[in-house]
Amino acid sequence: MTEEQKSGVSFNIREPVYIQVVRHFKEQIATGQIGAGDKIPSRRELAALMKINANTAQKAYKEMEEQGLIVTEGNSPSRITQDQQILSSIRAELIESAVDIFIGSIRNIQIPVEELVDIIKTKYTSERKLSPEGGDTR
Amino acid sequence: MIQVNQMVKIYGFKKVLNGVSFTAAKGEITCLIGINGAGKSTVLKSIMGLTPYKGEVLIDNALLTPVMYEEITFIPDSLTMPSNMRIADCLSFMADFYRNWNAERAEELLKFFELSSKDRVSSLSKGMAAKLNLLLGLALDCDYILMDEPFSGIDMFSREQITNVFTSELIEDRGVIITTHEINDIEHLIDKVVLLQHGKVEREFYCEEVREQEGKSITDVMREVYKK
């Protein structure tokens, strides 16, 4: 993970920072920017990189540990888990929550599903062509 | 932990603090927020015994006594060193004056803030003076640091360097209280907020809890309190 990718996170000020940090790591894992067994920064390093409170960084890591995303053995730095089942569930989880948000905001407009799917197809494929790397996150 | 209990301060006929109580834990950054004149600086000066007050201040559960001031550093809102001194002179003055001066950390901080020890105080820009001011306080070995308005009147780049202090090991395991009336850049850096209004603590809360339980930003809560 490069410094740029991490410090490029822009936070929502109304959502707990630790949850946003966990989501950021999941996105990095799902898109292959960090892989199974990779070392992750210490909590101080993470706080400095993301410009967040060190106790919040600590809380994010605790949450990730509880979800089995990272593992810590003894005094060595924490690493991304090698558990394939957990890793593959991350992508599914991210997709599902993104789709949930989308559906939540489109439902009020009451558009027929066929029409919606067509719009999504056109938009999604044309945006992909514009930014083959998946786009700048900033 | 610093515990302020029922602090009362009267200037003439004006009750500036009317029973202020809050806590600030070690290893956490507590932000004392209030609009101008809310009494933020008065709280810090009272804790330091720089001005008389009623009420009590406990440090790690013991009533504050003069001996304990080695455990607390107060960084005022502006530099108080004579303008003809060089930065190096300021550092050796501090070394002579304070037993808990950490020269090694002072050197680290010089690099961290990109200051040159040859520069004279009179030649420093506002931002550089603010950084030197912080350096002099941060280089003291102590458990608690009180900073009065560390961001006021400072350019964007110095501001960024100063915010880096809050995520660095420079404050590791220390308890920090900062006062500010403007929170935009530091919402994600602080642990806890104490909102002062009309000489009292209107709200005291952990930032992550307000985000998680109320879905509000710190600025949202400030608007609610100060628009009343």
Short mmCIF file of C-alpha atoms in Angstrom, two decimals:
data_model
loop_
_atom_site.label_atom_id
_atom_site.label_comp_id
_atom_site.label_asym_id
_atom_site.label_seq_id
_atom_site.Cartn_x
_atom_site.Cartn_y
_atom_site.Cartn_z
CA MET A 1 0.00 0.00 0.00
CA THR A 2 1.52 3.33 -0.98
CA GLU A 3 1.35 6.39 1.21
CA GLU A 4 -0.68 8.21 -1.37
CA GLN A 5 -3.41 5.61 -1.48
CA LYS A 6 -3.88 5.72 2.24
CA SER A 7 -3.63 9.40 2.98
CA GLY A 8 -6.05 9.95 0.10
CA VAL A 9 -8.96 8.84 2.25
CA SER A 10 -11.51 11.55 2.74
CA PHE A 11 -13.63 10.95 5.78
CA ASN A 12 -17.31 11.50 6.32
CA ILE A 13 -17.50 13.68 9.44
CA ARG A 14 -20.78 12.15 10.59
CA GLU A 15 -19.72 8.49 10.60
CA PRO A 16 -17.42 6.89 13.18
CA VAL A 17 -13.87 7.13 11.86
CA TYR A 18 -12.97 3.59 12.93
CA ILE A 19 -15.75 2.13 10.78
CA GLN A 20 -14.52 4.14 7.79
CA VAL A 21 -10.98 2.90 8.38
CA VAL A 22 -12.17 -0.73 8.48
CA ARG A 23 -14.13 -0.20 5.26
CA HIS A 24 -11.08 1.38 3.64
CA PHE A 25 -9.00 -1.70 4.44
CA LYS A 26 -11.74 -3.96 3.08
CA GLU A 27 -11.80 -1.99 -0.17
CA GLN A 28 -8.03 -2.26 -0.43
CA ILE A 29 -8.26 -6.02 0.09
CA ALA A 30 -11.18 -6.45 -2.34
CA THR A 31 -9.37 -4.52 -5.08
CA GLY A 32 -6.13 -6.41 -4.51
CA GLN A 33 -4.13 -3.38 -3.36
CA ILE A 34 -3.22 -5.31 -0.24
CA GLY A 35 -3.10 -9.07 -0.17
CA ALA A 36 -3.25 -12.05 2.17
CA GLY A 37 -0.42 -12.03 4.70
CA ASP A 38 0.67 -8.43 3.98
CA LYS A 39 2.04 -6.41 6.88
CA ILE A 40 -0.07 -3.48 8.00
CA PRO A 41 1.23 -0.24 9.58
CA SER A 42 1.43 0.15 13.37
CA ARG A 43 -1.38 2.10 14.98
CA ARG A 44 0.86 5.20 15.24
CA GLU A 45 1.88 4.91 11.59
CA LEU A 46 -1.73 4.52 10.55
CA ALA A 47 -2.78 7.53 12.65
CA ALA A 48 -0.05 9.66 11.06
CA LEU A 49 -0.80 8.47 7.52
CA MET A 50 -4.54 8.95 7.74
CA LYS A 51 -4.30 11.96 10.04
CA ILE A 52 -6.60 10.41 12.60
CA ASN A 53 -6.54 9.96 16.35
CA ALA A 54 -4.25 7.13 17.51
CA ASN A 55 -6.89 5.66 19.82
CA THR A 56 -9.30 5.56 16.87
CA ALA A 57 -6.69 3.76 14.77
CA GLN A 58 -6.33 1.30 17.64
CA LYS A 59 -10.09 0.79 17.73
CA ALA A 60 -10.18 0.13 13.97
CA TYR A 61 -7.50 -2.54 14.35
CA LYS A 62 -9.35 -4.12 17.26
CA GLU A 63 -12.49 -4.29 15.14
CA MET A 64 -10.54 -5.80 12.24
CA GLU A 65 -9.04 -8.36 14.58
CA GLU A 66 -12.49 -9.31 15.87
CA GLN A 67 -13.74 -9.72 12.31
CA GLY A 68 -10.75 -11.92 11.55
CA LEU A 69 -9.38 -9.52 8.91
CA ILE A 70 -6.00 -9.14 10.56
CA VAL A 71 -3.95 -11.39 12.79
CA THR A 72 -1.31 -10.48 15.34
CA GLU A 73 1.21 -12.98 16.63
CA GLY A 74 3.25 -11.98 19.65
CA ASN A 75 5.13 -8.73 19.23
CA SER A 76 5.43 -8.84 15.43
CA PRO A 77 3.40 -6.42 13.29
CA SER A 78 -0.17 -7.34 12.43
CA ARG A 79 -0.86 -8.89 9.03
CA ILE A 80 -3.83 -9.35 6.75
CA THR A 81 -5.33 -12.79 7.31
CA GLN A 82 -4.56 -15.73 4.99
CA ASP A 83 -8.02 -17.19 5.55
CA GLN A 84 -9.47 -17.41 2.02
CA GLN A 85 -13.03 -17.75 3.26
CA ILE A 86 -12.84 -14.42 5.12
CA LEU A 87 -11.04 -12.70 2.26
CA SER A 88 -13.57 -13.74 -0.37
CA SER A 89 -16.49 -12.77 1.85
CA ILE A 90 -15.15 -9.17 1.97
CA ARG A 91 -15.84 -8.53 -1.71
CA ALA A 92 -19.35 -9.89 -1.43
CA GLU A 93 -19.98 -7.78 1.68
CA LEU A 94 -18.77 -4.57 0.03
CA ILE A 95 -20.88 -5.16 -3.07
CA GLU A 96 -23.94 -5.94 -1.01
CA SER A 97 -23.67 -2.83 1.16
CA ALA A 98 -23.03 -0.59 -1.87
CA VAL A 99 -26.09 -2.03 -3.64
CA ASP A 100 -28.17 -1.59 -0.47
CA ILE A 101 -27.27 2.10 -0.32
CA PHE A 102 -28.07 2.48 -4.01
CA ILE A 103 -31.43 0.75 -3.74
CA GLY A 104 -32.26 2.77 -0.66
CA SER A 105 -31.81 6.02 -2.52
CA ILE A 106 -33.44 4.97 -5.82
CA ARG A 107 -36.51 3.23 -4.39
CA ASN A 108 -38.43 6.48 -3.83
CA ILE A 109 -38.25 7.31 -7.51
CA GLN A 110 -40.20 4.12 -8.34
CA ILE A 111 -38.48 3.37 -11.61
CA PRO A 112 -39.30 0.03 -13.32
CA VAL A 113 -36.48 -2.41 -12.69
CA GLU A 114 -35.85 -3.11 -16.42
CA GLU A 115 -35.37 0.58 -17.12
CA LEU A 116 -33.08 0.89 -14.10
CA VAL A 117 -30.93 -2.06 -15.16
CA ASP A 118 -30.55 -0.55 -18.65
CA ILE A 119 -29.41 2.79 -17.21
CA ILE A 120 -26.97 1.05 -14.90
CA LYS A 121 -25.56 -1.01 -17.77
CA THR A 122 -24.94 2.02 -19.97
CA LYS A 123 -23.58 4.23 -17.22
CA TYR A 124 -21.44 1.60 -15.55
CA THR A 125 -19.78 0.42 -18.75
CA SER A 126 -19.15 3.95 -20.07
CA GLU A 127 -17.62 5.04 -16.75
CA ARG A 128 -15.37 2.01 -16.79
CA LYS A 129 -14.08 2.95 -20.23
CA LEU A 130 -13.28 6.44 -19.00
CA SER A 131 -11.28 5.23 -16.03
CA PRO A 132 -9.78 1.81 -16.70
CA GLU A 133 -7.90 1.79 -13.37
CA GLY A 134 -11.11 2.13 -11.47
CA GLY A 135 -10.67 5.87 -11.09
CA ASP A 136 -8.96 8.12 -8.62
CA THR A 137 -10.58 7.75 -5.24
CA ARG A 138 -9.87 11.33 -4.25
CA MET B 1 -6.43 11.85 34.74
CA ILE B 2 -7.06 15.53 35.31
CA GLN B 3 -10.33 16.14 37.13
CA VAL B 4 -11.76 19.62 37.36
CA ASN B 5 -14.52 19.87 39.97
CA GLN B 6 -16.93 22.79 40.27
CA MET B 7 -14.46 25.45 39.16
CA VAL B 8 -15.74 28.97 39.77
CA LYS B 9 -13.97 32.14 38.64
CA ILE B 10 -15.25 35.66 39.09
CA TYR B 11 -13.70 38.71 37.41
CA GLY B 12 -15.18 41.83 39.05
CA PHE B 13 -18.93 41.31 38.77
CA LYS B 14 -18.70 38.77 35.97
CA LYS B 15 -18.89 35.06 36.72
CA VAL B 16 -16.64 33.71 33.96
CA LEU B 17 -16.73 30.12 35.23
CA ASN B 18 -19.82 29.04 37.12
CA GLY B 19 -19.09 25.51 38.32
CA VAL B 20 -17.10 23.88 35.53
CA SER B 21 -16.49 20.13 35.90
CA PHE B 22 -14.89 17.73 33.45
CA THR B 23 -12.18 15.09 33.15
CA ALA B 24 -9.25 14.65 30.77
CA ALA B 25 -7.59 11.23 30.68
CA LYS B 26 -3.98 10.28 30.08
CA GLY B 27 -3.37 9.02 26.53
CA GLU B 28 -6.26 11.08 25.22
CA ILE B 29 -6.66 14.46 23.54
CA THR B 30 -9.41 16.47 25.18
CA CYS B 31 -10.60 19.57 23.39
CA LEU B 32 -12.07 22.45 25.37
CA ILE B 33 -14.33 24.30 22.97
CA GLY B 34 -16.18 27.55 23.42
CA ILE B 35 -16.85 30.77 21.58
CA ASN B 36 -14.62 33.76 22.41
CA GLY B 37 -14.95 34.73 26.05
CA ALA B 38 -16.43 31.38 27.13
CA GLY B 39 -13.62 30.97 29.66
CA LYS B 40 -11.50 28.32 27.96
CA SER B 41 -8.15 29.96 28.72
CA THR B 42 -9.31 30.76 32.25
CA VAL B 43 -9.84 27.04 32.87
CA LEU B 44 -6.28 26.23 31.76
CA LYS B 45 -4.77 29.12 33.73
CA SER B 46 -6.71 28.08 36.82
CA ILE B 47 -5.50 24.48 36.53
CA MET B 48 -1.96 25.88 36.37
CA GLY B 49 -2.59 28.06 39.41
CA LEU B 50 -1.84 31.20 37.37
CA THR B 51 -5.06 32.79 38.56
CA PRO B 52 -7.04 32.24 41.79
CA TYR B 53 -10.29 30.24 41.58
CA LYS B 54 -12.77 28.28 43.67
CA GLY B 55 -13.23 24.55 43.24
CA GLU B 56 -10.73 21.73 43.03
CA VAL B 57 -8.39 20.14 40.54
CA LEU B 58 -7.29 16.51 40.98
CA ILE B 59 -4.34 14.96 39.19
CA ASP B 60 -4.40 11.15 39.15
CA ASN B 61 -6.89 11.29 42.04
CA ALA B 62 -4.73 13.55 44.23
CA LEU B 63 -5.42 17.18 44.98
CA LEU B 64 -3.12 19.38 42.90
CA THR B 65 -0.13 20.70 44.82
CA PRO B 66 2.75 22.92 43.60
CA VAL B 67 5.11 19.91 43.40
CA MET B 68 2.86 18.35 40.78
CA TYR B 69 3.40 21.15 38.30
CA GLU B 70 6.35 19.20 36.97
CA GLU B 71 3.80 16.76 35.64
CA ILE B 72 1.86 19.42 33.76
CA THR B 73 3.07 21.74 31.04
CA PHE B 74 1.15 24.82 30.01
CA ILE B 75 1.78 26.12 26.50
CA PRO B 76 0.41 29.67 26.27
CA ASP B 77 -1.18 30.99 23.08
CA SER B 78 1.93 32.91 22.07
CA LEU B 79 5.69 32.76 22.45
CA THR B 80 7.04 34.59 25.49
CA MET B 81 10.77 34.48 24.73
CA PRO B 82 12.71 37.78 24.34
CA SER B 83 13.01 38.71 20.66
CA ASN B 84 16.80 39.14 20.62
CA MET B 85 17.36 35.50 21.65
CA ARG B 86 18.29 32.82 19.13
CA ILE B 87 16.31 29.58 19.15
CA ALA B 88 19.41 27.83 20.57
CA ASP B 89 19.41 30.35 23.46
CA CYS B 90 15.75 29.64 24.14
CA LEU B 91 16.51 25.92 24.35
CA SER B 92 19.42 26.39 26.76
CA PHE B 93 17.33 28.77 28.86
CA MET B 94 14.68 26.05 29.16
CA ALA B 95 17.37 23.46 29.97
CA ASP B 96 18.67 25.65 32.81
CA PHE B 97 15.25 26.49 34.13
CA TYR B 98 13.44 23.13 34.01
CA ARG B 99 14.64 19.89 35.55
CA ASN B 100 12.38 17.88 33.23
CA TRP B 101 13.74 19.42 30.00
CA ASN B 102 14.43 16.68 27.43
CA ALA B 103 17.22 17.99 25.15
CA GLU B 104 17.08 14.98 22.87
CA ARG B 105 13.38 15.48 22.23
CA ALA B 106 13.98 19.20 21.67
CA GLU B 107 16.43 18.33 18.88
CA GLU B 108 13.90 15.92 17.38
CA LEU B 109 11.26 18.62 17.49
CA LEU B 110 13.54 21.14 15.77
CA LYS B 111 13.75 18.76 12.83
CA PHE B 112 10.06 17.90 13.03
CA PHE B 113 9.09 21.57 12.78
CA GLU B 114 11.93 22.44 10.38
CA LEU B 115 13.28 25.20 12.62
CA SER B 116 16.90 26.36 12.65
CA SER B 117 18.52 26.86 16.06
CA LYS B 118 20.50 29.84 14.68
CA ASP B 119 17.41 31.92 13.93
CA ARG B 120 16.55 34.81 16.21
CA VAL B 121 13.10 35.01 17.78
CA SER B 122 12.61 38.45 16.17
CA SER B 123 13.08 36.98 12.68
CA LEU B 124 10.46 34.22 13.04
CA SER B 125 7.20 34.29 11.10
CA LYS B 126 3.99 33.88 13.07
CA GLY B 127 3.80 30.21 12.12
CA MET B 128 7.43 29.57 13.07
CA ALA B 129 6.97 31.36 16.40
CA ALA B 130 3.93 29.19 17.10
CA LYS B 131 5.94 26.06 16.34
CA LEU B 132 8.80 27.17 18.60
CA ASN B 133 6.28 27.92 21.31
CA LEU B 134 4.89 24.37 21.04
CA LEU B 135 8.38 22.90 20.90
CA LEU B 136 9.37 24.51 24.21
CA GLY B 137 6.39 22.88 25.92
CA LEU B 138 6.50 19.52 24.17
CA ALA B 139 10.19 18.99 24.99
CA LEU B 140 9.42 18.87 28.71
CA ASP B 141 8.99 15.37 30.16
CA CYS B 142 5.59 15.38 31.79
CA ASP B 143 2.32 13.48 31.89
CA TYR B 144 -0.03 16.29 30.90
CA ILE B 145 0.13 19.10 28.38
CA LEU B 146 -2.27 22.02 28.28
CA MET B 147 -2.25 24.00 25.03
CA ASP B 148 -4.03 27.31 24.73
CA GLU B 149 -5.29 27.93 21.17
CA PRO B 150 -2.40 26.22 19.37
CA PHE B 151 -3.92 27.02 15.96
CA SER B 152 -4.92 30.65 16.23
CA GLY B 153 -3.64 32.95 13.49
CA ILE B 154 -1.45 30.33 11.82
CA ASP B 155 -1.02 29.67 8.11
CA MET B 156 -2.20 26.44 6.52
CA PHE B 157 1.22 24.75 6.29
CA SER B 158 2.29 25.45 9.85
CA ARG B 159 -1.17 24.31 10.86
CA GLU B 160 -0.61 21.02 9.08
CA GLN B 161 2.74 20.53 10.81
CA ILE B 162 1.17 21.28 14.16
CA THR B 163 -1.67 18.81 13.57
CA ASN B 164 1.01 16.19 12.83
CA VAL B 165 2.09 16.53 16.46
CA PHE B 166 -1.23 15.09 17.52
CA THR B 167 -0.78 11.85 15.58
CA SER B 168 2.90 11.44 16.46
CA GLU B 169 4.63 9.65 19.34
CA LEU B 170 5.48 13.11 20.74
CA ILE B 171 2.31 12.95 22.77
CA GLU B 172 2.20 9.17 23.20
CA ASP B 173 0.66 8.21 26.55
CA ARG B 174 0.38 11.83 27.63
CA GLY B 175 -2.86 13.56 28.47
CA VAL B 176 -3.48 16.61 26.33
CA ILE B 177 -6.00 19.40 26.78
CA ILE B 178 -6.27 21.94 23.99
CA THR B 179 -8.56 24.93 23.74
CA THR B 180 -9.99 26.11 20.45
CA HIS B 181 -13.02 27.92 19.05
CA GLU B 182 -12.60 26.34 15.64
CA ILE B 183 -12.56 22.63 15.12
CA ASN B 184 -12.72 21.97 11.36
CA ASP B 185 -9.24 20.56 10.77
CA ILE B 186 -8.99 18.59 13.97
CA GLU B 187 -12.33 16.74 14.24
CA HIS B 188 -10.58 13.45 13.53
CA LEU B 189 -7.60 14.06 15.76
CA ILE B 190 -9.21 14.48 19.15
CA ASP B 191 -10.73 11.93 21.51
CA LYS B 192 -13.05 14.00 23.58
CA VAL B 193 -14.87 17.33 23.52
CA VAL B 194 -15.91 19.57 26.40
CA LEU B 195 -18.25 22.35 25.27
CA LEU B 196 -18.26 25.46 27.45
CA GLN B 197 -21.22 27.80 27.38
CA HIS B 198 -22.19 30.54 29.85
CA GLY B 199 -19.51 29.49 32.32
CA LYS B 200 -20.67 25.87 32.44
CA VAL B 201 -19.99 22.62 30.68
CA GLU B 202 -22.87 22.26 28.25
CA ARG B 203 -21.77 18.90 26.89
CA GLU B 204 -18.88 16.49 27.43
CA PHE B 205 -18.56 13.60 25.01
CA TYR B 206 -16.31 11.25 23.04
CA CYS B 207 -16.24 12.16 19.34
CA GLU B 208 -16.58 8.61 18.05
CA GLU B 209 -19.59 8.00 20.30
CA VAL B 210 -21.43 11.07 19.00
CA ARG B 211 -20.74 9.96 15.44
CA GLU B 212 -21.82 6.39 16.15
CA GLN B 213 -24.85 7.00 18.37
CA GLU B 214 -26.18 10.27 16.97
CA GLY B 215 -24.79 10.34 13.43
CA LYS B 216 -23.56 13.88 14.08
CA SER B 217 -20.30 15.65 13.45
CA ILE B 218 -18.66 17.72 16.17
CA THR B 219 -19.59 20.85 14.24
CA ASP B 220 -23.24 19.73 14.23
CA VAL B 221 -23.21 19.44 18.02
CA MET B 222 -21.51 22.84 18.33
CA ARG B 223 -24.21 24.42 16.16
CA GLU B 224 -26.93 22.93 18.37
CA VAL B 225 -25.32 24.22 21.53
CA TYR B 226 -24.27 27.69 20.42
CA LYS B 227 -27.36 28.59 18.41
CA LYS B 228 -29.59 28.22 21.45
#
